[in-house]
Structures are given as structure tokens and as C-alpha cells.
């Protein structure tokens, strides 16, 4: 006679088989190609079943079983079904809640970053941008506003379909000229021309700037956090480049380890971004802006197959310390570059705070939705005259904005003053007059 009923015995054997499968699937990691460990690839096998999502707008959930894919949007693979009749929150002046000591905090940021710029200027014998100093590409193109947008998206600049000339600067994150082995966050600044409408005080020309960076959040979160973290960065400015490279490498490896557990650190990415291709990255406002009658965060996402094919590209910085620039320039020589500009409309005050830019707004509540297409044609992306104009003369600032796209929140209010002060320092030290470029015709061909 058996000690246990048949049902229990069968259940035990099923559990044993499941446990064996789980253990063996975990042990597959030891058979992986070494490229998995150094981050050149992210997968090493073809699973019998997988849950994933597409890069469609909005994303779609896909469950794959024995090689056959099924659309399971909303319940497997992607929690973002297309939501109908979404109620979005309206902009009002009181959505911002400045701290009482905020202006004093911003003064501290300006003083600290000016000292940092002085240290770099003394070493390099030239004043550079306090952030995103080393450009990778300086290009021109067009931004086409989509027709037929729903009312909540057809706001401000995006209310009227049409095409605007643009100037775009891609750059590495540090406020000093470092080799690419120090791979930190990246920047993408867009200046849109021929933009009529009420501007912010002090902005007198018909342009709209969008200053973007990799990562959907700004890790410091607030002006106070900006001052705290900026103080640490300022103290490290004088350290040898090898130390900065070691920190960047440590942060990059930390995020690789975290990815194994399905998470990541925005701060680690800020200091240790992967050696990825700049034109395969997405870029974000990180903090919110007014979006006409609403509020939004903005992002740009690569939109061509040739750009998406760069997703596994990795720089070997030991072979080329200016490799990001060389790779970007080479790509522009042979390909058109296209990004979709997307808006994430504010929908929930609790989970999508205005004042804390370190909080990632859940896309399950409000996804990024395409409002325009940025097209950058094949061109010489690093011509000497144009680079000199972009790097030495032209300015990109959050304050160069329509009133309808006023930057919002603690970090953005700091940026309104900080960018101006640091630009004044840089141009004064270099003996070059700054220019709030009014027309694409002013940009060297």
C-alpha cells in the first residue's frame, strides 16, 4: 500500500519537476556567452514562453509560446492598454509649491557650479558648458507637428500642425572635456524655430528650446538635492580622470547587477551610462513642463530601423576616447536620423508629483504619446564652423520657451536661473558674445 493518496503523490512529482526546471533554467547562466556579463548582449537563449512588449505607440503586450506570438495587451506582457476617456489634470499656477528657502538654495547651486567651471577653465584654458560640455554632433533638421492630435495633446507648440526648422546638439554629460571611458548620462538639446506666441519674460525671439537627457528622471529630485549632489560633483572636478573613469565603471556595473533583479538605479545611470550609441538612446525632459492647459513630461525616442539596429552597439573606449562622436558623425554621414517626440500628460497628483523630478511617472497611468516627428537628414554632423557656433555662441536653455511650455517644479525653477548664470560666466571668460539664435539662417551650413 502507498502511504499517500494518488493525488498527493502526483502533486509532489509535478512540484519536483517544476523545481528541477527552475533550477536548470537558472543554471543556464553559467553556459552563457561571456558577452552577457560585460553588457554587450542582454539575452542568450530562446525561451519556450516569454512575455514582452513592443515599441509601438502605445506599447502592446506580447506573449510568445513555442515561437508563436499572441497580443495580450493589458493582462500579460504590458500593463498599458489604450485607455479611453482618460481624465487629465489641468495646469494652474498653484500646481507648483516652492520651498521658502528655494532662492537661497538656487544661489548656492550657482555659486557651486561657477566654482566648478572655474576649476575646469583653469585646467583646460577655456570655459566650457557646466553640463554637456563635449559635443557629439551639431545638426539641423525639421520638427513636424502631427495633424489630428486629440485636444489634450494639441497644446502650445503642438496645437498647430506644420513643420519647423530645428538645430540639435548631442553631447556627453560631464561639464568638462573627458575621454569617453567616463561614460555618464547624455544630453540632447533642441532649438525649434519660427514659433510664434507669448514667451517667458526675457525671451524675445520666436524659438522654443527643449533641453533633454537620458533617463526619465533627474536623480537629485529637487533644488535642495541638486545643491547637495552638485557639491559632491564640484569637489570631484579636480580629481584625476582615472578616478572618474573608475567611478563611472563602478556605477555601470552596479546597474548591470541590478538589471538581473529587474530594476536599476537612475543615479547609477547618471554617473555610469552604458557605452551605447548616442543615436540609439532616448532622451527626456525628466522634469515636467506646462503643456498648454495641461502639464507633461517630454521624451524623444529613436524611430528608424537603422537606429534601433544600433541597440547592441557598444563603444570600446580603450580604442577611441572620442568614439561616441566618431560613431555619431559616421552614422549621420550615411543615414537619416528620426526621433518621435512624445508627451506624457499629467494624470495623477500623488504618483506623478510636480516638485520631485526623481519620481518616474508611471506609464501605466499615462503613457508617452507621439505628438511630433524630428527628422535630421544625412549631413556633416561636425563641421568646424557649425561646431564652433553651437559650442561657443549658441545657447540652449529651459528659459527659451513659450509661456505655454513653462518649466515646472523645483529643479526646473533652479534651471531657469542656473543656465543663465553659467552661460554668462562661460561667454565672459571666452570673450564671446552669447546669442539667443532667432533663425535657422544664423546657423552655419
Short mmCIF file of C-alpha atoms in Angstrom, two decimals:
data_model
loop_
_atom_site.label_atom_id
_atom_site.label_comp_id
_atom_site.label_asym_id
_atom_site.label_seq_id
_atom_site.Cartn_x
_atom_site.Cartn_y
_atom_site.Cartn_z
CA UNK A 1 0.00 0.00 0.00
CA UNK A 2 1.06 3.58 -0.67
CA UNK A 3 1.47 5.92 2.27
CA UNK A 4 -0.19 8.89 0.49
CA UNK A 5 -3.22 9.20 -1.82
CA UNK A 6 -2.62 9.25 -5.58
CA UNK A 7 -3.47 12.96 -5.92
CA UNK A 8 -0.85 13.96 -3.36
CA UNK A 9 1.81 11.73 -4.95
CA UNK A 10 1.12 13.22 -8.40
CA UNK A 11 1.25 16.74 -6.98
CA UNK A 12 4.61 16.04 -5.34
CA UNK A 13 6.09 14.76 -8.61
CA UNK A 14 4.75 17.78 -10.53
CA UNK A 15 6.33 20.08 -7.97
CA UNK A 16 9.62 18.21 -8.19
CA UNK A 17 9.69 18.50 -11.99
CA UNK A 18 8.86 22.22 -11.81
CA UNK A 19 11.63 22.78 -9.28
CA UNK A 20 14.10 20.91 -11.48
CA UNK A 21 13.14 23.05 -14.50
CA UNK A 22 13.55 26.25 -12.48
CA UNK A 23 16.95 25.20 -11.13
CA UNK A 24 18.24 24.13 -14.54
CA UNK A 25 16.96 27.29 -16.21
CA UNK A 26 18.79 29.32 -13.60
CA UNK A 27 21.97 27.31 -14.14
CA UNK A 28 21.89 28.19 -17.85
CA UNK A 29 23.54 31.45 -16.87
CA UNK A 30 26.79 29.54 -16.47
CA UNK A 31 26.59 28.45 -20.09
CA UNK A 32 26.04 31.99 -21.33
CA UNK A 33 28.39 33.69 -23.73
CA UNK A 34 30.79 36.00 -21.84
CA UNK A 35 29.27 38.94 -23.75
CA UNK A 36 26.30 38.64 -21.40
CA UNK A 37 28.46 39.57 -18.43
CA UNK A 38 30.07 42.66 -19.93
CA UNK A 39 26.78 44.01 -21.21
CA UNK A 40 27.17 43.59 -24.98
CA UNK A 41 24.06 41.40 -25.12
CA UNK A 42 21.10 41.02 -22.81
CA UNK A 43 19.82 37.55 -23.73
CA UNK A 44 21.39 34.20 -24.55
CA UNK A 45 18.60 31.76 -25.25
CA UNK A 46 15.23 31.37 -26.96
CA UNK A 47 12.67 30.55 -24.24
CA UNK A 48 9.66 28.29 -24.82
CA UNK A 49 7.46 31.01 -23.33
CA UNK A 50 8.15 34.72 -22.95
CA UNK A 51 6.23 37.84 -22.04
CA UNK A 52 7.37 41.13 -23.55
CA UNK A 53 6.12 44.34 -25.11
CA UNK A 54 6.57 46.02 -28.47
CA UNK A 55 7.91 49.53 -29.08
CA UNK A 56 4.64 50.60 -30.68
CA UNK A 57 2.91 53.78 -29.53
CA UNK A 58 1.34 52.84 -27.17
CA UNK A 59 3.24 49.61 -26.33
CA UNK A 60 1.48 46.29 -26.86
CA UNK A 61 1.85 43.23 -24.69
CA UNK A 62 3.02 40.09 -26.49
CA UNK A 63 3.15 36.57 -25.06
CA UNK A 64 5.21 34.09 -27.11
CA UNK A 65 4.62 30.34 -26.77
CA UNK A 66 6.72 27.92 -28.85
CA UNK A 67 7.61 30.75 -31.24
CA UNK A 68 4.03 31.95 -31.77
CA UNK A 69 3.18 35.46 -30.54
CA UNK A 70 -0.18 36.48 -29.08
CA UNK A 71 -1.43 40.00 -28.34
CA UNK A 72 -2.08 40.07 -24.57
CA UNK A 73 -2.10 43.83 -24.02
CA UNK A 74 -3.44 44.80 -20.63
CA UNK A 75 -3.09 41.46 -18.86
CA UNK A 76 0.26 39.88 -19.89
CA UNK A 77 3.47 41.45 -21.16
CA UNK A 78 2.36 45.07 -20.94
CA UNK A 79 0.17 46.82 -18.38
CA UNK A 80 -0.61 49.65 -20.81
CA UNK A 81 -3.79 49.11 -22.80
CA UNK A 82 -5.08 52.10 -24.70
CA UNK A 83 -7.07 53.96 -22.07
CA UNK A 84 -10.22 55.68 -23.26
CA UNK A 85 -11.78 58.78 -21.68
CA UNK A 86 -8.68 59.46 -19.59
CA UNK A 87 -9.14 62.39 -17.20
CA UNK A 88 -6.03 64.58 -17.21
CA UNK A 89 -5.19 67.19 -14.61
CA UNK A 90 -5.26 70.83 -15.64
CA UNK A 91 -2.44 73.32 -15.26
CA UNK A 92 -2.88 76.10 -12.72
CA UNK A 93 -0.25 78.38 -11.15
CA UNK A 94 -0.72 76.69 -7.79
CA UNK A 95 0.45 73.28 -9.06
CA UNK A 96 3.93 74.48 -8.04
CA UNK A 97 4.84 74.60 -4.33
CA UNK A 98 8.23 76.36 -3.93
CA UNK A 99 10.11 75.91 -0.66
CA UNK A 100 10.52 79.10 1.39
CA UNK A 101 14.34 78.97 1.09
CA UNK A 102 14.42 78.00 -2.59
CA UNK A 103 16.07 81.17 -3.89
CA UNK A 104 18.86 80.78 -1.34
CA UNK A 105 19.28 77.18 -2.46
CA UNK A 106 19.50 78.26 -6.10
CA UNK A 107 22.12 80.86 -5.17
CA UNK A 108 24.12 78.01 -3.65
CA UNK A 109 23.82 75.94 -6.84
CA UNK A 110 25.03 78.87 -8.94
CA UNK A 111 28.00 79.52 -6.64
CA UNK A 112 29.00 75.86 -6.55
CA UNK A 113 28.71 75.28 -10.29
CA UNK A 114 30.54 78.51 -11.04
CA UNK A 115 33.44 77.32 -8.87
CA UNK A 116 33.36 74.01 -10.73
CA UNK A 117 33.50 75.88 -14.05
CA UNK A 118 36.43 77.95 -12.79
CA UNK A 119 38.34 74.77 -11.94
CA UNK A 120 37.73 73.35 -15.41
CA UNK A 121 38.58 76.65 -17.13
CA UNK A 122 41.89 76.85 -15.27
CA UNK A 123 42.80 73.29 -16.34
CA UNK A 124 41.57 73.45 -19.95
CA UNK A 125 42.40 77.13 -20.51
CA UNK A 126 38.93 77.52 -21.95
CA UNK A 127 35.48 77.78 -20.39
CA UNK A 128 33.04 75.04 -21.39
CA UNK A 129 29.43 74.26 -20.55
CA UNK A 130 28.97 73.27 -16.90
CA UNK A 131 26.92 70.31 -18.17
CA UNK A 132 27.14 68.50 -21.51
CA UNK A 133 30.44 70.14 -22.41
CA UNK A 134 31.67 67.65 -25.02
CA UNK A 135 29.50 67.66 -28.13
CA UNK A 136 28.98 64.53 -30.23
CA UNK A 137 27.02 66.09 -33.12
CA UNK A 138 25.70 69.51 -34.11
CA UNK A 139 22.96 69.14 -36.70
CA UNK A 140 19.93 70.76 -38.27
CA UNK A 141 16.63 69.34 -39.46
CA UNK A 142 12.87 69.66 -39.12
CA UNK A 143 10.21 69.06 -36.48
CA UNK A 144 6.83 68.14 -37.93
CA UNK A 145 3.83 68.59 -35.63
CA UNK A 146 1.31 65.81 -36.16
CA UNK A 147 -2.15 66.60 -37.52
CA UNK A 148 -5.31 65.34 -35.87
CA UNK A 149 -3.98 65.22 -32.32
CA UNK A 150 -6.61 64.84 -29.58
CA UNK A 151 -7.36 68.02 -27.61
CA UNK A 152 -5.12 67.21 -24.65
CA UNK A 153 -2.11 66.75 -26.97
CA UNK A 154 -2.85 69.64 -29.36
CA UNK A 155 -1.48 72.26 -26.96
CA UNK A 156 1.08 75.07 -27.15
CA UNK A 157 3.62 74.45 -29.90
CA UNK A 158 1.76 71.27 -30.79
CA UNK A 159 -1.63 72.92 -31.30
CA UNK A 160 -0.99 73.74 -34.96
CA UNK A 161 0.17 71.08 -37.46
CA UNK A 162 3.18 72.12 -39.51
CA UNK A 163 6.93 71.88 -39.90
CA UNK A 164 9.57 73.94 -38.08
CA UNK A 165 13.33 74.12 -38.69
CA UNK A 166 15.43 72.91 -35.75
CA UNK A 167 19.01 72.91 -34.51
CA UNK A 168 20.02 69.93 -32.36
CA UNK A 169 23.11 69.35 -30.23
CA UNK A 170 24.07 65.91 -28.86
CA UNK A 171 26.62 65.84 -26.03
CA UNK A 172 28.19 63.82 -23.24
CA UNK A 173 27.14 64.65 -19.70
CA UNK A 174 30.17 65.97 -17.77
CA UNK A 175 30.89 69.67 -17.50
CA UNK A 176 34.46 69.10 -18.66
CA UNK A 177 36.18 67.56 -21.67
CA UNK A 178 36.82 63.94 -20.70
CA UNK A 179 37.61 60.79 -22.63
CA UNK A 180 34.66 58.56 -23.45
CA UNK A 181 35.69 55.90 -20.93
CA UNK A 182 33.95 58.26 -18.48
CA UNK A 183 30.54 57.43 -19.93
CA UNK A 184 27.84 59.25 -17.98
CA UNK A 185 24.36 60.46 -18.93
CA UNK A 186 23.98 62.14 -22.35
CA UNK A 187 22.22 65.30 -23.45
CA UNK A 188 20.16 66.29 -26.48
CA UNK A 189 19.21 69.96 -26.85
CA UNK A 190 16.63 71.01 -29.45
CA UNK A 191 16.00 74.57 -30.62
CA UNK A 192 12.76 74.91 -32.60
CA UNK A 193 12.49 77.99 -34.84
CA UNK A 194 9.54 80.00 -36.19
CA UNK A 195 7.47 79.54 -33.04
CA UNK A 196 5.04 82.44 -32.51
CA UNK A 197 3.21 83.10 -29.27
CA UNK A 198 3.70 84.51 -25.79
CA UNK A 199 7.15 83.77 -24.40
CA UNK A 200 8.58 83.65 -20.89
CA UNK A 201 9.90 87.00 -19.61
CA UNK A 202 13.34 87.76 -21.07
CA UNK A 203 12.89 85.53 -24.12
CA UNK A 204 12.31 87.80 -27.08
CA UNK A 205 12.70 85.59 -30.17
CA UNK A 206 10.37 83.06 -31.79
CA UNK A 207 12.09 79.89 -30.61
CA UNK A 208 11.34 77.03 -28.23
CA UNK A 209 14.14 75.06 -26.57
CA UNK A 210 13.84 71.53 -25.20
CA UNK A 211 16.83 70.50 -23.06
CA UNK A 212 16.73 66.71 -22.69
CA UNK A 213 18.89 63.97 -21.19
CA UNK A 214 19.00 60.18 -20.99
CA UNK A 215 16.91 58.79 -18.16
CA UNK A 216 13.28 59.54 -17.41
CA UNK A 217 14.09 61.15 -14.05
CA UNK A 218 16.55 63.65 -12.56
CA UNK A 219 18.09 61.74 -9.62
CA UNK A 220 18.60 64.78 -7.39
CA UNK A 221 14.86 65.36 -7.39
CA UNK A 222 14.67 68.91 -6.07
CA UNK A 223 16.73 72.09 -5.96
CA UNK A 224 17.95 71.09 -2.49
CA UNK A 225 19.04 67.71 -3.85
CA UNK A 226 20.61 69.47 -6.83
CA UNK A 227 22.70 71.57 -4.41
CA UNK A 228 23.69 68.52 -2.36
CA UNK A 229 24.73 66.40 -5.34
CA UNK A 230 26.29 69.35 -7.14
CA UNK A 231 28.52 69.98 -4.13
CA UNK A 232 29.84 66.41 -4.35
CA UNK A 233 30.41 66.70 -8.10
CA UNK A 234 32.14 70.05 -7.62
CA UNK A 235 34.59 68.58 -5.11
CA UNK A 236 35.41 65.76 -7.54
CA UNK A 237 36.10 68.06 -10.51
CA UNK A 238 39.78 68.36 -9.69
CA UNK A 239 40.31 64.60 -9.36
CA UNK A 240 42.33 62.69 -12.00
CA UNK A 241 40.38 61.38 -14.97
CA UNK A 242 41.28 57.82 -13.99
CA UNK A 243 39.34 58.19 -10.75
CA UNK A 244 36.30 59.48 -12.63
CA UNK A 245 36.57 56.55 -15.02
CA UNK A 246 36.65 54.13 -12.08
CA UNK A 247 33.53 55.70 -10.56
CA UNK A 248 31.73 55.56 -13.91
CA UNK A 249 32.69 51.90 -14.34
CA UNK A 250 31.53 51.03 -10.82
CA UNK A 251 28.15 52.67 -11.37
CA UNK A 252 27.74 50.97 -14.76
CA UNK A 253 28.48 47.55 -13.25
CA UNK A 254 26.10 48.26 -10.37
CA UNK A 255 23.26 48.79 -12.79
CA UNK A 256 24.16 45.62 -14.67
CA UNK A 257 23.81 43.71 -11.41
CA UNK A 258 20.52 45.44 -10.62
CA UNK A 259 19.18 44.58 -14.09
CA UNK A 260 19.46 40.91 -13.14
CA UNK A 261 16.82 41.60 -10.49
CA UNK A 262 14.58 43.58 -12.84
CA UNK A 263 15.45 47.03 -11.52
CA UNK A 264 18.00 49.80 -11.96
CA UNK A 265 19.33 52.94 -10.30
CA UNK A 266 18.78 56.30 -12.01
CA UNK A 267 21.72 57.69 -10.04
CA UNK A 268 23.99 54.86 -11.19
CA UNK A 269 22.97 55.50 -14.80
CA UNK A 270 23.62 59.22 -14.33
CA UNK A 271 27.26 58.51 -13.45
CA UNK A 272 27.73 55.27 -15.39
CA UNK A 273 25.67 55.18 -18.57
CA UNK A 274 26.28 52.17 -20.86
CA UNK A 275 28.69 52.56 -23.77
CA UNK A 276 25.67 52.73 -26.08
CA UNK A 277 25.32 54.65 -29.33
CA UNK A 278 24.00 58.21 -28.77
CA UNK A 279 21.52 57.84 -31.63
CA UNK A 280 20.05 54.66 -30.15
CA UNK A 281 19.28 56.36 -26.83
CA UNK A 282 16.01 58.01 -25.83
CA UNK A 283 16.09 61.44 -24.20
CA UNK A 284 13.68 63.05 -21.73
CA UNK A 285 12.81 66.35 -20.08
CA UNK A 286 12.99 64.44 -16.76
CA UNK A 287 11.05 67.22 -15.02
CA UNK A 288 7.61 68.49 -16.09
CA UNK A 289 6.68 71.48 -18.21
CA UNK A 290 3.43 73.26 -18.73
CA UNK A 291 1.65 71.77 -21.73
CA UNK A 292 -0.89 74.44 -22.60
CA UNK A 293 -3.94 73.71 -20.46
CA UNK A 294 -2.19 70.63 -19.06
CA UNK A 295 1.20 69.50 -17.69
CA UNK A 296 3.55 66.96 -19.27
CA UNK A 297 6.94 65.35 -19.33
CA UNK A 298 8.50 65.08 -22.79
CA UNK A 299 10.69 62.49 -24.46
CA UNK A 300 12.20 61.63 -27.82
CA UNK A 301 12.53 58.03 -28.98
CA UNK A 302 14.53 56.61 -31.95
CA UNK A 303 12.13 55.89 -34.79
CA UNK A 304 14.05 54.20 -37.63
CA UNK A 305 15.09 50.59 -38.04
CA UNK A 306 18.67 51.69 -38.69
CA UNK A 307 18.76 53.45 -35.30
CA UNK A 308 17.11 50.55 -33.49
CA UNK A 309 19.71 48.27 -35.07
CA UNK A 310 22.29 50.16 -33.01
CA UNK A 311 20.79 48.88 -29.75
CA UNK A 312 23.54 46.28 -29.27
CA UNK A 313 26.35 48.61 -30.39
CA UNK A 314 28.94 49.25 -27.68
CA UNK A 315 31.98 51.51 -27.72
CA UNK A 316 35.38 50.17 -26.77
CA UNK A 317 36.74 53.32 -25.07
CA UNK A 318 40.23 51.88 -24.95
CA UNK A 319 40.30 52.03 -28.74
CA UNK A 320 38.82 55.52 -29.16
CA UNK A 321 38.40 58.15 -26.42
CA UNK A 322 36.20 60.20 -28.80
CA UNK A 323 34.31 57.18 -30.06
CA UNK A 324 30.80 58.46 -29.35
CA UNK A 325 31.42 61.47 -31.56
CA UNK A 326 33.05 59.45 -34.31
CA UNK A 327 30.22 56.90 -34.31
CA UNK A 328 27.54 59.60 -34.37
CA UNK A 329 29.19 61.57 -37.16
CA UNK A 330 29.70 58.40 -39.22
CA UNK A 331 26.04 57.45 -38.83
CA UNK A 332 24.84 60.89 -39.92
CA UNK A 333 27.07 60.63 -42.98
CA UNK A 334 25.11 57.63 -44.27
CA UNK A 335 21.66 57.75 -42.64
CA UNK A 336 18.73 59.99 -41.87
CA UNK A 337 18.06 60.14 -38.13
CA UNK A 338 14.46 60.26 -36.90
CA UNK A 339 13.03 60.60 -33.40
CA UNK A 340 9.40 60.62 -32.27
CA UNK A 341 8.70 63.42 -29.82
CA UNK A 342 6.26 62.19 -27.19
CA UNK A 343 4.30 63.77 -24.33
CA UNK A 344 3.28 62.11 -21.07
CA UNK A 345 0.30 64.09 -19.78
CA UNK A 346 -0.06 64.59 -16.02
CA UNK A 347 -2.93 62.47 -14.72
CA UNK A 348 -2.38 61.72 -11.02
CA UNK A 349 -1.02 64.21 -8.48
CA UNK A 350 0.02 61.53 -5.97
CA UNK A 351 2.02 59.19 -8.20
CA UNK A 352 3.16 61.92 -10.63
CA UNK A 353 4.49 64.75 -8.42
CA UNK A 354 5.39 68.13 -9.90
CA UNK A 355 8.05 69.11 -7.36
CA UNK A 356 10.13 65.90 -7.20
CA UNK A 357 11.84 65.12 -10.52
CA UNK A 358 13.35 61.90 -9.14
CA UNK A 359 9.94 60.19 -9.30
CA UNK A 360 9.27 58.30 -12.52
CA UNK A 361 5.71 59.00 -13.63
CA UNK A 362 4.04 55.60 -14.15
CA UNK A 363 3.29 54.97 -17.81
CA UNK A 364 0.52 52.63 -16.68
CA UNK A 365 -1.37 55.75 -15.63
CA UNK A 366 -0.35 57.97 -18.53
CA UNK A 367 1.81 56.64 -21.40
CA UNK A 368 4.10 58.70 -23.61
CA UNK A 369 2.19 59.55 -26.81
CA UNK A 370 3.65 60.83 -30.07
CA UNK A 371 2.96 64.48 -30.92
CA UNK A 372 5.67 65.28 -33.48
CA UNK A 373 8.44 63.78 -35.60
CA UNK A 374 12.01 65.07 -35.56
CA UNK A 375 13.86 64.43 -38.84
CA UNK A 376 17.58 65.04 -39.13
CA UNK A 377 18.80 64.35 -42.69
CA UNK A 378 22.16 62.99 -43.74
CA UNK A 379 24.77 65.69 -43.19
CA UNK A 380 28.21 66.58 -41.92
CA UNK A 381 27.41 66.46 -38.22
CA UNK A 382 30.66 68.02 -37.04
CA UNK A 383 31.68 70.75 -39.47
CA UNK A 384 34.20 73.12 -37.88
CA UNK A 385 32.24 76.37 -38.34
CA UNK A 386 28.97 74.87 -37.15
CA UNK A 387 30.55 73.21 -34.11
CA UNK A 388 32.23 76.48 -33.14
CA UNK A 389 28.87 78.25 -33.36
CA UNK A 390 26.98 75.57 -31.42
CA UNK A 391 29.62 75.18 -28.71
CA UNK A 392 30.80 78.76 -28.30
CA UNK A 393 27.95 81.07 -29.33
CA UNK A 394 24.54 79.39 -29.32
CA UNK A 395 22.69 78.86 -26.05
CA UNK A 396 20.09 76.22 -25.16
CA UNK A 397 18.06 76.99 -22.04
CA UNK A 398 14.78 75.92 -20.46
CA UNK A 399 14.00 79.65 -20.22
CA UNK A 400 13.86 79.89 -24.03
CA UNK A 401 10.24 78.88 -24.01
CA UNK A 402 6.67 79.67 -24.81
CA UNK A 403 4.64 80.60 -21.76
CA UNK A 404 2.54 77.56 -22.72
CA UNK A 405 5.57 75.32 -22.03
CA UNK A 406 6.91 76.99 -18.88
CA UNK A 407 9.26 74.62 -17.00
CA UNK A 408 7.69 73.46 -13.73
CA UNK A 409 8.87 72.14 -10.40
CA UNK A 410 11.82 72.71 -8.10
CA UNK A 411 14.58 71.52 -10.43
CA UNK A 412 13.19 73.43 -13.40
CA UNK A 413 12.86 76.67 -11.43
CA UNK A 414 16.52 76.28 -10.49
CA UNK A 415 17.48 75.67 -14.10
CA UNK A 416 15.80 78.90 -15.19
CA UNK A 417 18.39 80.87 -13.21
CA UNK A 418 21.36 78.47 -13.22
CA UNK A 419 21.62 78.13 -17.01
CA UNK A 420 21.66 81.91 -17.43
CA UNK A 421 24.36 82.46 -14.80
CA UNK A 422 26.65 79.71 -16.07
CA UNK A 423 26.24 80.84 -19.67
CA UNK A 424 27.19 84.38 -18.66
CA UNK A 425 30.33 83.04 -16.95
CA UNK A 426 31.34 80.90 -19.94
CA UNK A 427 30.86 83.59 -22.56
CA UNK A 428 32.56 86.24 -20.43
CA UNK A 429 35.63 84.07 -19.82
CA UNK A 430 35.93 83.21 -23.52
CA UNK A 431 35.30 86.77 -24.69
CA UNK A 432 32.44 85.60 -26.91
CA UNK A 433 29.03 87.25 -27.05
CA UNK A 434 26.20 84.79 -26.44
CA UNK A 435 23.36 84.62 -28.93
CA UNK A 436 19.75 83.66 -28.49
CA UNK A 437 19.65 82.44 -32.08
CA UNK A 438 16.50 83.74 -33.76
CA UNK A 439 16.64 82.00 -37.14
CA UNK A 440 17.96 78.79 -38.66
CA UNK A 441 19.67 81.05 -41.21
CA UNK A 442 22.10 82.13 -38.48
CA UNK A 443 23.39 78.57 -38.10
CA UNK A 444 26.46 77.86 -40.29
CA UNK A 445 25.80 75.34 -43.04
#
